[in-house]
mmCIF file of C-alpha atoms in Angstrom:
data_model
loop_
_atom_site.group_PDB
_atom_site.id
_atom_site.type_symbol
_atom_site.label_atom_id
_atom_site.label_comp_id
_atom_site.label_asym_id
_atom_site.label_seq_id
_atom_site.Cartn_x
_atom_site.Cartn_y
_atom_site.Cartn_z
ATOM 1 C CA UNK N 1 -80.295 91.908 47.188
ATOM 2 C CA UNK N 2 -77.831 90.835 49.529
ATOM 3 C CA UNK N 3 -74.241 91.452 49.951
ATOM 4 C CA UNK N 4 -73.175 88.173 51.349
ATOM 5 C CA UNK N 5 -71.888 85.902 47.818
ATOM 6 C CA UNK N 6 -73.998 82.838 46.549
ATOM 7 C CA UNK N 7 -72.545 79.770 47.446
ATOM 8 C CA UNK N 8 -73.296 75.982 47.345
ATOM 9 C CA UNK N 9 -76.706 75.082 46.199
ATOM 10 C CA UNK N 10 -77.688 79.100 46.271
ATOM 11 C CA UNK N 11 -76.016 78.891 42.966
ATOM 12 C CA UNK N 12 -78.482 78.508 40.588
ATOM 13 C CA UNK N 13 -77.261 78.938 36.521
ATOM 14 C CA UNK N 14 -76.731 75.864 34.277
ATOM 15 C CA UNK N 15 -72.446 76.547 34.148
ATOM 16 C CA UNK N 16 -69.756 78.784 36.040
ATOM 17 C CA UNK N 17 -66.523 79.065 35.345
ATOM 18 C CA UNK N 18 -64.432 77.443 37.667
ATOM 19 C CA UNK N 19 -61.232 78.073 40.000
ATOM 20 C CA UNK N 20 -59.977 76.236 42.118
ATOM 21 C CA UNK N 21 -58.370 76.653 46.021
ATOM 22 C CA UNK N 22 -55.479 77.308 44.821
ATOM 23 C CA UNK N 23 -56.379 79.966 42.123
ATOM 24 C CA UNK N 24 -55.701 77.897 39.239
ATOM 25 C CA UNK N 25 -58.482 77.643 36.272
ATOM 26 C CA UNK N 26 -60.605 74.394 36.188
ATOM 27 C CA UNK N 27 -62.443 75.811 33.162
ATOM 28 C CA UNK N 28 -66.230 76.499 32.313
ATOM 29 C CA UNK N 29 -67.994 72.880 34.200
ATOM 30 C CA UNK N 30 -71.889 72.249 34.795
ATOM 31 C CA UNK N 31 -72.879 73.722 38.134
ATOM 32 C CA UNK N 32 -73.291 69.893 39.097
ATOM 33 C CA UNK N 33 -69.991 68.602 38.500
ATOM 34 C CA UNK N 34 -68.510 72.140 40.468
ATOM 35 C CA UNK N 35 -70.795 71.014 43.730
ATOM 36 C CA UNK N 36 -69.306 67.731 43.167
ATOM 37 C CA UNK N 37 -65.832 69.019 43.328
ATOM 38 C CA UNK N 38 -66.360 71.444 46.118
ATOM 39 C CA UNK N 39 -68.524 68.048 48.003
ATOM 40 C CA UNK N 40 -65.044 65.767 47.430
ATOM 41 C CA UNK N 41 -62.497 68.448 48.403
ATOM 42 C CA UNK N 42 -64.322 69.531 51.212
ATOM 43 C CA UNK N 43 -64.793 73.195 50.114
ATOM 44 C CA UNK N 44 -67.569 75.528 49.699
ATOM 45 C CA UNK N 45 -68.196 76.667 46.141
ATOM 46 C CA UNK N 46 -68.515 80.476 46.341
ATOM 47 C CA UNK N 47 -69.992 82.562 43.350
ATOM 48 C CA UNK N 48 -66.568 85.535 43.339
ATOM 49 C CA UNK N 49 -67.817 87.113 40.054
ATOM 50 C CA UNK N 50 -71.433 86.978 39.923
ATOM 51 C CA UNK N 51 -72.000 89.035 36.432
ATOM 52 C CA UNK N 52 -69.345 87.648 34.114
ATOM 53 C CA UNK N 53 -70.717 85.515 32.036
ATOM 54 C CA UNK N 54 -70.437 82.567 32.887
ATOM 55 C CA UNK N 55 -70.299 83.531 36.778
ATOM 56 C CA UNK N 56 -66.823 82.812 38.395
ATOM 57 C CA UNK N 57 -67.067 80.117 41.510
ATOM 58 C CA UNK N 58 -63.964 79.231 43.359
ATOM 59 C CA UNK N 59 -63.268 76.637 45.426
ATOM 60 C CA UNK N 60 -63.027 78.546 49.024
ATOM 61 C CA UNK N 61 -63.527 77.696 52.707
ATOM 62 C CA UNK N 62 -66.102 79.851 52.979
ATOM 63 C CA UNK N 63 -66.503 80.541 57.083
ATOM 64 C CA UNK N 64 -62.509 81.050 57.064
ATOM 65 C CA UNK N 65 -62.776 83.770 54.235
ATOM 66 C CA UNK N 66 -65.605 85.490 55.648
ATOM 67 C CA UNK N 67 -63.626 85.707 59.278
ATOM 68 C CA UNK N 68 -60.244 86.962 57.404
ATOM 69 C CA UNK N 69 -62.195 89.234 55.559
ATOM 70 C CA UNK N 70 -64.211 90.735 58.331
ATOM 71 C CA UNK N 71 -60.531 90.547 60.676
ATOM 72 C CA UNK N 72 -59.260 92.832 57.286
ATOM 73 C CA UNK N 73 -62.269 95.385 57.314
ATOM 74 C CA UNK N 74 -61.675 95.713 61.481
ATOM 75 C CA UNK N 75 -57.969 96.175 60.858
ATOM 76 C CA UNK N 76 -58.928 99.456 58.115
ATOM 77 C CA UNK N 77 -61.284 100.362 60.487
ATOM 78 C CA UNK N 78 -59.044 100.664 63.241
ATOM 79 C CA UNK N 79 -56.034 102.689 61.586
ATOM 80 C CA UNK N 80 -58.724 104.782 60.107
ATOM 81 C CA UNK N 81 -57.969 108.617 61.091
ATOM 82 C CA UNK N 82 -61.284 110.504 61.800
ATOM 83 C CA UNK N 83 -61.194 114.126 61.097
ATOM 84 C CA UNK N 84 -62.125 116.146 63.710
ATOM 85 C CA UNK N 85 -63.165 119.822 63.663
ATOM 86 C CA UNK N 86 -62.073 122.199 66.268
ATOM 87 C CA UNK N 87 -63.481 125.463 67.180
ATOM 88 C CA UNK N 88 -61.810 128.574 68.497
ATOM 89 C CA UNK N 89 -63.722 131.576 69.478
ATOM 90 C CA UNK N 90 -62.664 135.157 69.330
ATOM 91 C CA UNK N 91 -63.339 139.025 69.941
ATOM 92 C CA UNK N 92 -62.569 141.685 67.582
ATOM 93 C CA UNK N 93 -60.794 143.763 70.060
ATOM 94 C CA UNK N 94 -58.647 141.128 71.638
ATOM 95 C CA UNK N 95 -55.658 141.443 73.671
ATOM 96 C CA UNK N 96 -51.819 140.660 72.171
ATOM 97 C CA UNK N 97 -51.737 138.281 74.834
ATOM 98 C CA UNK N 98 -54.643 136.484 74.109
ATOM 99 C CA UNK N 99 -54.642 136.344 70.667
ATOM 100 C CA UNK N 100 -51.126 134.614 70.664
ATOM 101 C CA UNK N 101 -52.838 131.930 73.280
ATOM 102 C CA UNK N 102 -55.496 131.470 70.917
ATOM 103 C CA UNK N 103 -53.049 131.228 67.804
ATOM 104 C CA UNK N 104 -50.799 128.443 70.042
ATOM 105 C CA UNK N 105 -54.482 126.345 70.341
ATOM 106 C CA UNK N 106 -54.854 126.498 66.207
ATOM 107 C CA UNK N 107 -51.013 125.725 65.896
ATOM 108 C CA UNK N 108 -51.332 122.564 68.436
ATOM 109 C CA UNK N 109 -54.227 121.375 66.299
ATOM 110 C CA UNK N 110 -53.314 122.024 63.087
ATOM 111 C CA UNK N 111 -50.259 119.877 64.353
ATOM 112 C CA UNK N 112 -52.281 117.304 65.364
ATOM 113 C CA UNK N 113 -53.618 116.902 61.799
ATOM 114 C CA UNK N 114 -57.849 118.390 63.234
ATOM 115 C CA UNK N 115 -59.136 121.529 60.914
ATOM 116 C CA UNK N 116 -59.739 124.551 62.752
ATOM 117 C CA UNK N 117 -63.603 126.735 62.802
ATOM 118 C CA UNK N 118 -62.677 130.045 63.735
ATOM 119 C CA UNK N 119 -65.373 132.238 64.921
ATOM 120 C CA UNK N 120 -65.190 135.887 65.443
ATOM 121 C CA UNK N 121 -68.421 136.674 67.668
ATOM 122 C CA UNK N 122 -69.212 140.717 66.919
ATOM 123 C CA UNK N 123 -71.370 142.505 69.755
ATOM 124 C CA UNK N 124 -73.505 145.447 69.596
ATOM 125 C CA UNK N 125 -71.178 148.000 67.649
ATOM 126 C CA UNK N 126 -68.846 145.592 66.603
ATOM 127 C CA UNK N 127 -71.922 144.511 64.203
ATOM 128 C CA UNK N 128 -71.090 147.756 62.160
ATOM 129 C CA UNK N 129 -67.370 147.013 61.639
ATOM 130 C CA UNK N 130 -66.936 143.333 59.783
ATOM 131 C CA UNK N 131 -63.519 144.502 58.842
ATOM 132 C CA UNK N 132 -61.877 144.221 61.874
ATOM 133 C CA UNK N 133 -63.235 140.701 61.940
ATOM 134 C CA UNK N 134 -61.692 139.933 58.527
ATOM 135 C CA UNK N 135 -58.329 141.667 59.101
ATOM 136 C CA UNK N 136 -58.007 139.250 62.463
ATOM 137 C CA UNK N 137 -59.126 136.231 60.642
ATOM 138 C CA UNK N 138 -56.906 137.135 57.828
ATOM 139 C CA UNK N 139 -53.889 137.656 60.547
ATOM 140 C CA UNK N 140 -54.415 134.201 62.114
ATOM 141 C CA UNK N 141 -54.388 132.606 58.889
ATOM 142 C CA UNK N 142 -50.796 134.117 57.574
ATOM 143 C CA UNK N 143 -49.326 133.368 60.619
ATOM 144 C CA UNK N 144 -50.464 129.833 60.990
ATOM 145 C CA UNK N 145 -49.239 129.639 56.810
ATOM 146 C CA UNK N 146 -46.796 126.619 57.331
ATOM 147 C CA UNK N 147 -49.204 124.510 59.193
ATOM 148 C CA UNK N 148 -52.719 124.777 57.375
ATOM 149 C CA UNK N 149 -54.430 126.498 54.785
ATOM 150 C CA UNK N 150 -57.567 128.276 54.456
ATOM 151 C CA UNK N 151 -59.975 125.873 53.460
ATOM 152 C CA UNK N 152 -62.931 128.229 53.484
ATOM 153 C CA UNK N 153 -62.442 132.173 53.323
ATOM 154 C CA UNK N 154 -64.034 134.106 56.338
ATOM 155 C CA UNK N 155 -68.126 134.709 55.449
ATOM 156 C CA UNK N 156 -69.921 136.738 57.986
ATOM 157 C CA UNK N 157 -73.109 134.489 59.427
ATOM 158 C CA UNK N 158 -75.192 136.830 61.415
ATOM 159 C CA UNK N 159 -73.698 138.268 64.296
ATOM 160 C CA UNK N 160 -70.445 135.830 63.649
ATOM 161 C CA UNK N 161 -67.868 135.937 60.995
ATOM 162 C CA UNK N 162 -66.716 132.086 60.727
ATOM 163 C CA UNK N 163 -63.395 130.980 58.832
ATOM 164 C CA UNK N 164 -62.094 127.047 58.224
ATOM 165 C CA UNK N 165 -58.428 126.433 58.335
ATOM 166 C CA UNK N 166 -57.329 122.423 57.288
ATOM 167 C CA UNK N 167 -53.966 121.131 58.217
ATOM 168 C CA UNK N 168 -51.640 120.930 55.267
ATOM 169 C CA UNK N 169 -51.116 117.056 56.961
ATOM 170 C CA UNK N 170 -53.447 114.306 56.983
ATOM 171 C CA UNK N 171 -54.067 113.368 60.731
ATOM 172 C CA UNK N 172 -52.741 109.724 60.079
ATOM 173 C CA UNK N 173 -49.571 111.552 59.068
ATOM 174 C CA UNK N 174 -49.441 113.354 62.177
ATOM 175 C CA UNK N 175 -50.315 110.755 64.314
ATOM 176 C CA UNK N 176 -47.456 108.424 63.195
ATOM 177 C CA UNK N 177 -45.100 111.511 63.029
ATOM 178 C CA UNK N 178 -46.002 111.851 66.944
ATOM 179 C CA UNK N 179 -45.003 108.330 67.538
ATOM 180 C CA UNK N 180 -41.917 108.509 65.962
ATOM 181 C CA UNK N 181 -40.590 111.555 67.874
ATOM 182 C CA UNK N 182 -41.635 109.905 70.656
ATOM 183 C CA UNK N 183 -39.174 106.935 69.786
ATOM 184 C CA UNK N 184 -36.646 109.217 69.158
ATOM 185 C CA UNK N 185 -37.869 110.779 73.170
ATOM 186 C CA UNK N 186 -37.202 107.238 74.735
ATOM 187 C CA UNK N 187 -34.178 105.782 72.930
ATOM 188 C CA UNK N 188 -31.659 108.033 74.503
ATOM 189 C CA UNK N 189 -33.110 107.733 77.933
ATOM 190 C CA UNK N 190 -32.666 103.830 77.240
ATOM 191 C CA UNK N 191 -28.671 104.077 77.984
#
């Protein structure tokens, strides 16, 4: 079964109940006197409600509400916000230095509204000491607190130890909080 509505002579019960182009009730009529209706005016007759009973058919230009609503579906489409997943890799025995470069990545894209994959990658030895895995993962994720949360708690997967951190914002939220500090960037420069 198709998505697309019945309309016209597609239409096939004995009665609908009809509306008309401007939304306001014609009443139950005989599918024959609808077509007739929709024939004088110049309109399609669309089937809106196909289960009530009897079916709804309005009185519609049919090829201008399929364009508006495929122009409203593109629109949603378009300001859509598409979650993205990041990854950052680390070592158990990191460097200060390093690990603060690493937490400025998962701050910038926890800012930018993306969830964060954290993997700790063990080698050799570091196989035998999970801990110090957990204790960094645990670290990064109390010190990037006000940003994101820990959506799923560190699990070791074979010779990596993988954590999830969301953003506590949704990315649209981000994105339009971006674009209005960069309004607030330009006006003054305006002057």
């Amino acid at each position: 079964m198709s998505a697309e509505p019945r309309i016209n002579d597609r239409i096939r019960v004995p009665e609908v109940r009809l509306v008309g182009p401007n939304g306001e009730q014609v009443g139950i009529v005989p599918i024959a006197k609808a077509l007739e209706l929709a024939r004088e005016s110049d309109l399609d007759l669309v089937e809106v409600a196909p289960t009530a009973r009897p079916p709804v058919a309005k009185l519609m230009d049919y090829g201008k509400f399929k364009y508006e609503s495929a122009m409203k579906a593109r629109e949603a489409r378009k300001n859509q916000a598409h979650t993205v997943i990041k990854e950052i890799k680390l070592r158990p025995k990191i460097d200060p230095h390093d690990y603060e470069t690493k937490k400025g990545h998962v701050v910038r894209f926890l800012k930018a509204g993306d969830k964060v994959k954290v993997t700790i990658m063990f080698r050799g030895r570091e196989q035998s000491r999970p801990e110090l895995g957990f204790r960094l993962l645990q670290r990064l994720a109390d010190d990037v607190e006000e940003l994101g949360f820990v959506e799923s708690r560190p699990k070791q997967d074979g010779r990596n130890m993988i954590m999830v951190i969301g953003p506590h914002k949704k990315k649209a939220e981000a994105k339009a909080e971006r674009a209005a500090s960069r309004g607030q960037d330009a006006a003054p420069g305006t002057v």
